[in-house]
Structures are given as structure tokens and as C-alpha cells.
Short mmCIF file of C-alpha atoms in Angstrom, two decimals:
data_model
loop_
_atom_site.label_atom_id
_atom_site.label_comp_id
_atom_site.label_asym_id
_atom_site.label_seq_id
_atom_site.Cartn_x
_atom_site.Cartn_y
_atom_site.Cartn_z
CA UNK A 449 32.72 27.77 95.86
CA UNK A 450 32.67 24.41 94.26
CA UNK A 451 32.84 23.95 90.34
CA UNK A 452 29.46 22.98 90.58
CA UNK A 453 28.22 25.98 92.29
CA UNK A 454 30.01 28.15 90.10
CA UNK A 455 28.64 26.35 87.34
CA UNK A 456 24.96 26.35 88.05
CA UNK A 457 24.06 30.25 87.40
CA UNK A 458 25.69 29.74 84.12
CA UNK A 459 23.91 26.72 83.06
CA UNK A 460 20.82 28.31 84.17
CA UNK A 461 21.47 31.37 82.34
CA UNK A 462 22.36 29.34 78.95
CA UNK A 463 19.28 28.23 77.15
CA UNK A 464 21.16 25.10 75.90
CA UNK A 465 24.10 22.92 76.97
CA UNK A 466 26.95 22.35 74.50
CA UNK A 467 25.74 19.19 72.24
CA UNK A 468 27.80 15.84 72.83
CA UNK A 469 28.76 15.86 69.18
CA UNK A 470 30.78 19.09 69.77
CA UNK A 471 32.53 17.70 72.68
CA UNK A 472 33.14 14.54 70.76
CA UNK A 473 35.14 16.31 68.00
CA UNK A 474 36.58 18.91 70.31
CA UNK A 475 38.40 15.97 72.00
CA UNK A 476 39.65 14.28 69.15
CA UNK A 477 43.56 14.72 69.30
CA UNK A 478 43.84 15.81 65.52
CA UNK A 479 41.77 18.87 66.44
CA UNK A 480 43.78 20.04 69.52
CA UNK A 481 45.69 22.97 67.11
CA UNK A 482 42.14 24.27 66.06
CA UNK A 483 40.71 24.41 69.53
CA UNK A 484 43.87 26.12 71.14
CA UNK A 485 44.30 28.56 68.20
CA UNK A 486 40.74 29.77 68.14
CA UNK A 487 40.94 29.72 71.99
CA UNK A 488 44.05 32.10 71.87
CA UNK A 489 42.05 34.43 69.32
CA UNK A 490 38.85 34.55 71.66
CA UNK A 491 40.87 35.75 74.48
CA UNK A 492 42.30 38.44 72.22
CA UNK A 493 39.12 39.23 70.86
CA UNK A 494 37.61 39.46 74.40
CA UNK A 495 40.25 42.04 75.49
CA UNK A 496 39.67 44.02 72.44
CA UNK A 497 35.89 43.80 72.60
CA UNK A 498 36.04 45.33 76.16
CA UNK A 499 38.61 48.01 75.48
CA UNK A 500 36.46 49.10 72.42
CA UNK A 501 33.66 49.60 74.74
CA UNK A 502 35.50 51.85 77.01
CA UNK A 503 37.28 53.60 74.40
CA UNK A 504 33.86 54.13 72.68
CA UNK A 505 31.74 55.09 75.53
CA UNK A 506 33.58 56.36 78.43
CA UNK A 507 37.28 57.69 78.28
CA UNK A 508 38.85 60.73 76.42
CA UNK A 509 41.67 60.52 73.80
CA UNK A 510 44.41 60.47 76.50
CA UNK A 511 42.77 57.32 78.03
CA UNK A 512 41.88 55.67 74.79
CA UNK A 513 45.62 56.16 73.59
CA UNK A 514 46.89 54.48 76.62
CA UNK A 515 44.57 51.71 76.12
CA UNK A 516 45.77 51.11 72.92
CA UNK A 517 49.22 51.06 73.70
CA UNK A 518 48.43 48.30 76.27
CA UNK A 519 47.27 46.21 73.55
CA UNK A 520 49.62 46.78 70.91
CA UNK A 521 52.07 44.31 71.38
CA UNK A 522 49.71 41.58 71.58
CA UNK A 523 48.00 42.55 68.52
CA UNK A 524 51.21 43.03 66.80
CA UNK A 525 52.20 39.33 67.62
CA UNK A 526 48.79 37.94 66.25
CA UNK A 527 48.62 40.25 63.16
CA UNK A 528 52.14 41.04 62.36
CA UNK A 529 53.98 38.01 63.49
CA UNK A 530 56.25 40.37 65.03
CA UNK A 531 57.53 40.05 68.60
CA UNK A 532 58.35 37.39 71.27
CA UNK A 533 55.79 35.98 72.72
CA UNK A 534 57.52 35.42 76.10
CA UNK A 535 57.92 39.19 76.66
CA UNK A 536 54.22 39.73 77.00
CA UNK A 537 54.08 38.89 80.58
CA UNK A 538 55.82 42.15 81.73
CA UNK A 539 53.53 44.22 79.09
CA UNK A 540 50.24 43.13 80.48
CA UNK A 541 49.95 46.55 82.35
CA UNK A 542 48.42 49.93 81.79
CA UNK A 543 50.57 52.73 81.89
CA UNK A 544 48.28 55.35 83.33
CA UNK A 545 45.30 55.48 85.50
CA UNK A 546 42.25 55.67 83.10
CA UNK A 547 39.27 58.02 84.13
CA UNK A 548 35.71 58.89 82.64
CA UNK A 549 35.63 61.73 80.44
CA UNK A 550 33.52 64.73 81.64
CA UNK A 551 30.69 64.16 79.31
CA UNK A 552 30.17 60.20 79.78
CA UNK A 553 26.98 59.15 81.11
CA UNK A 554 28.69 55.71 82.08
CA UNK A 555 31.24 56.53 84.69
CA UNK A 556 34.03 54.27 86.59
CA UNK A 557 32.02 51.36 86.87
CA UNK A 558 32.35 50.49 83.10
CA UNK A 559 36.03 51.45 83.08
CA UNK A 560 37.06 49.52 86.07
CA UNK A 561 35.17 46.15 85.27
CA UNK A 562 36.46 46.31 81.59
CA UNK A 563 39.88 46.99 82.69
CA UNK A 564 40.02 44.08 84.87
CA UNK A 565 38.52 41.71 82.33
CA UNK A 566 41.19 43.16 79.76
CA UNK A 567 44.08 42.24 82.19
CA UNK A 568 42.47 39.03 82.88
CA UNK A 569 41.97 37.93 79.20
CA UNK A 570 45.20 39.17 78.02
CA UNK A 571 46.88 37.07 81.01
CA UNK A 572 44.80 34.13 79.61
CA UNK A 573 45.97 34.60 75.87
CA UNK A 574 49.76 34.55 77.40
CA UNK A 575 48.73 31.03 79.17
CA UNK A 576 47.26 29.59 75.81
CA UNK A 577 50.65 30.64 74.20
CA UNK A 578 52.75 28.81 77.00
CA UNK A 579 50.44 25.50 76.30
CA UNK A 580 50.87 25.91 72.71
CA UNK A 581 54.50 26.06 72.90
CA UNK A 582 54.56 22.90 75.36
CA UNK A 583 52.71 20.95 72.67
CA UNK A 584 54.73 22.29 69.83
CA UNK A 585 51.69 24.10 68.29
CA UNK A 586 52.69 27.15 66.17
CA UNK A 587 50.27 29.90 65.51
CA UNK A 588 48.63 30.32 62.41
CA UNK A 589 45.70 32.15 60.77
CA UNK A 590 42.31 31.06 60.97
CA UNK A 591 38.79 32.14 59.90
CA UNK A 592 36.54 33.39 62.56
CA UNK A 593 33.26 31.25 63.02
CA UNK A 594 29.93 32.59 62.90
CA UNK A 595 29.11 32.74 66.52
CA UNK A 596 29.87 36.35 67.91
CA UNK A 597 28.88 37.78 64.44
CA UNK A 598 25.77 35.69 64.44
CA UNK A 599 24.68 37.54 67.68
CA UNK A 600 25.98 40.94 67.19
CA UNK A 601 24.03 41.47 63.79
CA UNK A 602 20.85 41.59 66.33
CA UNK A 603 22.23 44.55 68.25
CA UNK A 604 20.09 47.54 68.18
CA UNK A 605 21.62 50.59 66.44
CA UNK A 606 20.66 53.48 69.02
CA UNK A 607 21.90 54.25 72.14
CA UNK A 608 21.87 53.31 75.14
CA UNK A 609 20.27 50.06 73.73
CA UNK A 610 23.08 49.20 71.52
CA UNK A 611 25.45 49.53 74.36
CA UNK A 612 23.11 47.16 76.62
CA UNK A 613 22.74 44.75 73.74
CA UNK A 614 26.75 44.68 73.12
CA UNK A 615 27.06 43.95 77.11
CA UNK A 616 24.62 41.22 77.06
CA UNK A 617 26.05 39.56 73.71
CA UNK A 618 29.35 39.74 75.91
CA UNK A 619 27.79 37.99 78.99
CA UNK A 620 26.89 35.06 76.67
CA UNK A 621 30.13 34.80 75.14
CA UNK A 622 31.83 34.64 78.47
CA UNK A 623 29.10 32.13 79.81
CA UNK A 624 29.24 29.73 76.82
CA UNK A 625 33.18 30.16 77.17
CA UNK A 626 32.89 28.90 80.78
CA UNK A 627 30.33 26.22 80.17
CA UNK A 628 32.81 24.76 77.30
CA UNK A 629 35.92 24.91 79.42
CA UNK A 630 33.81 22.63 82.08
CA UNK A 631 32.74 20.32 79.32
CA UNK A 632 36.18 19.67 77.91
CA UNK A 633 38.41 19.58 81.29
CA UNK A 634 37.50 16.02 82.05
CA UNK A 635 38.34 14.42 78.22
CA UNK A 636 41.75 16.39 77.97
CA UNK A 637 45.04 15.42 79.47
CA UNK A 638 45.78 17.06 82.98
CA UNK A 639 47.83 20.09 82.04
CA UNK A 640 45.05 21.10 79.65
CA UNK A 641 42.37 19.93 82.16
CA UNK A 642 43.60 21.72 84.89
CA UNK A 643 43.92 24.87 82.90
CA UNK A 644 40.39 24.79 81.96
CA UNK A 645 39.45 24.80 85.26
CA UNK A 646 41.36 27.42 86.37
CA UNK A 647 39.49 29.61 83.84
CA UNK A 648 36.13 29.06 85.28
CA UNK A 649 36.11 31.43 87.82
CA UNK A 650 37.04 34.47 86.02
CA UNK A 651 34.76 33.74 83.06
CA UNK A 652 31.96 33.33 85.37
CA UNK A 653 32.88 36.56 86.98
CA UNK A 654 33.25 38.22 83.60
CA UNK A 655 29.45 36.98 82.62
CA UNK A 656 28.27 38.53 85.85
CA UNK A 657 30.21 41.88 85.01
CA UNK A 658 28.49 42.24 81.72
CA UNK A 659 25.04 41.51 82.92
CA UNK A 660 25.45 43.94 86.11
CA UNK A 661 26.73 46.71 83.68
CA UNK A 662 23.81 45.82 81.37
CA UNK A 663 21.28 46.71 83.72
CA UNK A 664 23.11 49.51 85.60
CA UNK A 665 23.30 51.49 82.14
CA UNK A 666 19.46 50.39 80.75
CA UNK A 667 16.56 52.54 81.70
CA UNK A 668 14.43 49.43 81.54
CA UNK A 669 14.25 45.89 82.58
CA UNK A 670 16.90 43.96 80.54
CA UNK A 671 15.18 40.53 80.94
CA UNK A 672 13.46 40.48 77.59
CA UNK A 673 16.61 41.27 75.61
CA UNK A 674 18.68 38.83 77.73
CA UNK A 675 16.02 36.23 76.79
CA UNK A 676 16.13 37.23 72.90
CA UNK A 677 19.91 36.89 72.93
CA UNK A 678 19.64 33.80 74.96
CA UNK A 679 17.53 32.19 72.12
CA UNK A 680 19.73 33.50 69.39
CA UNK A 681 22.78 32.32 71.19
CA UNK A 682 21.29 28.63 71.47
CA UNK A 683 20.34 28.78 68.13
CA UNK A 684 24.07 29.09 66.94
CA UNK A 685 25.07 26.35 69.62
CA UNK A 686 22.61 23.81 68.69
CA UNK A 687 22.43 23.97 65.19
CA UNK A 688 24.68 22.31 62.36
CA UNK A 689 27.85 24.06 61.52
CA UNK A 690 30.15 23.42 58.66
CA UNK A 691 33.16 25.63 60.51
CA UNK A 692 34.38 23.66 63.85
CA UNK A 693 36.00 26.28 66.23
CA UNK A 694 35.67 26.79 69.92
CA UNK A 695 32.16 28.59 69.91
CA UNK A 696 31.01 26.61 66.95
CA UNK A 697 27.80 24.62 66.44
CA UNK A 698 26.85 21.08 66.17
CA UNK A 699 29.95 19.67 63.78
CA UNK A 700 28.84 18.50 60.17
CA UNK A 701 32.54 18.44 58.98
CA UNK A 702 35.90 17.44 60.59
CA UNK A 703 38.41 20.54 60.51
CA UNK A 704 41.93 19.71 60.75
CA UNK A 705 44.65 22.32 60.53
#
């Protein structure tokens, strides 16, 4: 499947394309640091979000503890600045099989898809660290942008609708990431462009996995909620945003680190 074929359903799913103003800002050499650091954090957040879902909805304490242990060295590196990032490649593995708790209505499907997603996101996290090292960019703390929070504030508060909404939000985050990697790739150097293109297939599959799970779990047609969050997502992408990040809206200020 070509990249164009891969992107076609994503461009149809998203209700707007990334504005040209964002692409211009994102491809400025002076903004490479914030783009890569935010990308790094996004990969960790994606893994954390997927892990939260299976810990909250699908596994018992033993499985939950095993998942937390898997993520620990990656979080320690970012939040405590402890450890060597080069050691993370061998730590991206789950030490035991994780099965659904007996009273979980969501089953192995949620676990299997999310475990695969976590593994891939943590691998991408490591790859971004490799690139940052090559480019001489050191990690530093940055504030999160409005994007994810702007969608999550609309998640319903009762189940299973809350889980369905969270999965739909996850689908939009993955789809937008995929679209932005494709938009950036032609405008950056070959090393970075090749990396962005290499991410397209997994990001495209992640968005489909989130949507599939949402419909499997829902006892209703999710089309209305998908359209609702599509509106919210497009508004965040297409409106002015003073905080320039990987998922930010139309830039109004130049942000340098």
C-alpha cells in the first residue's frame, strides 16, 4: 500500500487538514527542538493513555502492576531525569502475559490492541531520543498544549460511554499525528523525513484500532460521537493558538526553546 493510499482514509476521517501556517512554523530550523521534544512526550503520553485504559477497564492488580513496571524506566527518564536512554531499547517488553480480570466486560481484544500500541509507542519514543542525540538536542521540560485536554473535556462521565469517547479521542490523536508526519516529511532533512514516513503505517493502524474498539464496546452506533469529536478536533487545529507544539493550532507567536 502506498503512502497516499494509507493516508486517504485518515484525510477523510479528519475534518480539516493541518493549516499551512503550522507547517511553515514547524519546519523552521529554530523550532526543531520544540517539535522533537513535544513529539517525544506525545509518544510517552500515547503509551500512558493506552496503559491507563487497560489498567482501569480490563486487568487485575497483578496485570496492572506488570504494566506499570514496564513503563517505569521510560517515565523515570523523563520525570526524574534518571537513567541512560540507550538502556531503554532492551526494557521495552512486558515481563508477563496480561489477561482480563474475571469481571471485565471488555476482554482480551482491548488488552491485545493496547499492549501492541504501547510497545510501538515506546519504540518510537526511543527512536525520537536517538534522533535528538544525533541532532544534539537535550531533553527539557515543556508545557502540554491545549489539544488533548481540549477534546478530553467533552468525554462523558458514565460508562461505557466514557470509555467509548476516550477511544474516539485516541483515534483522532493518532490520525492527526499521522497526517502531520506526512505533512512535515517533505520539508525536513532526509533523516527526519524518512523517520516520519516510517511512522505512518503504525499511526494509521492505531487510529483504526481505537475506532474498532470503540464500536465493539459501544451498544450504539458511534458515528454521532465520532462526528462530534471531529468538530472539536478540527476547531483546535484550525483556530489561532499562542502555544506552538506538535498538535497545536494556527500559530500566532513564534515559540523557541
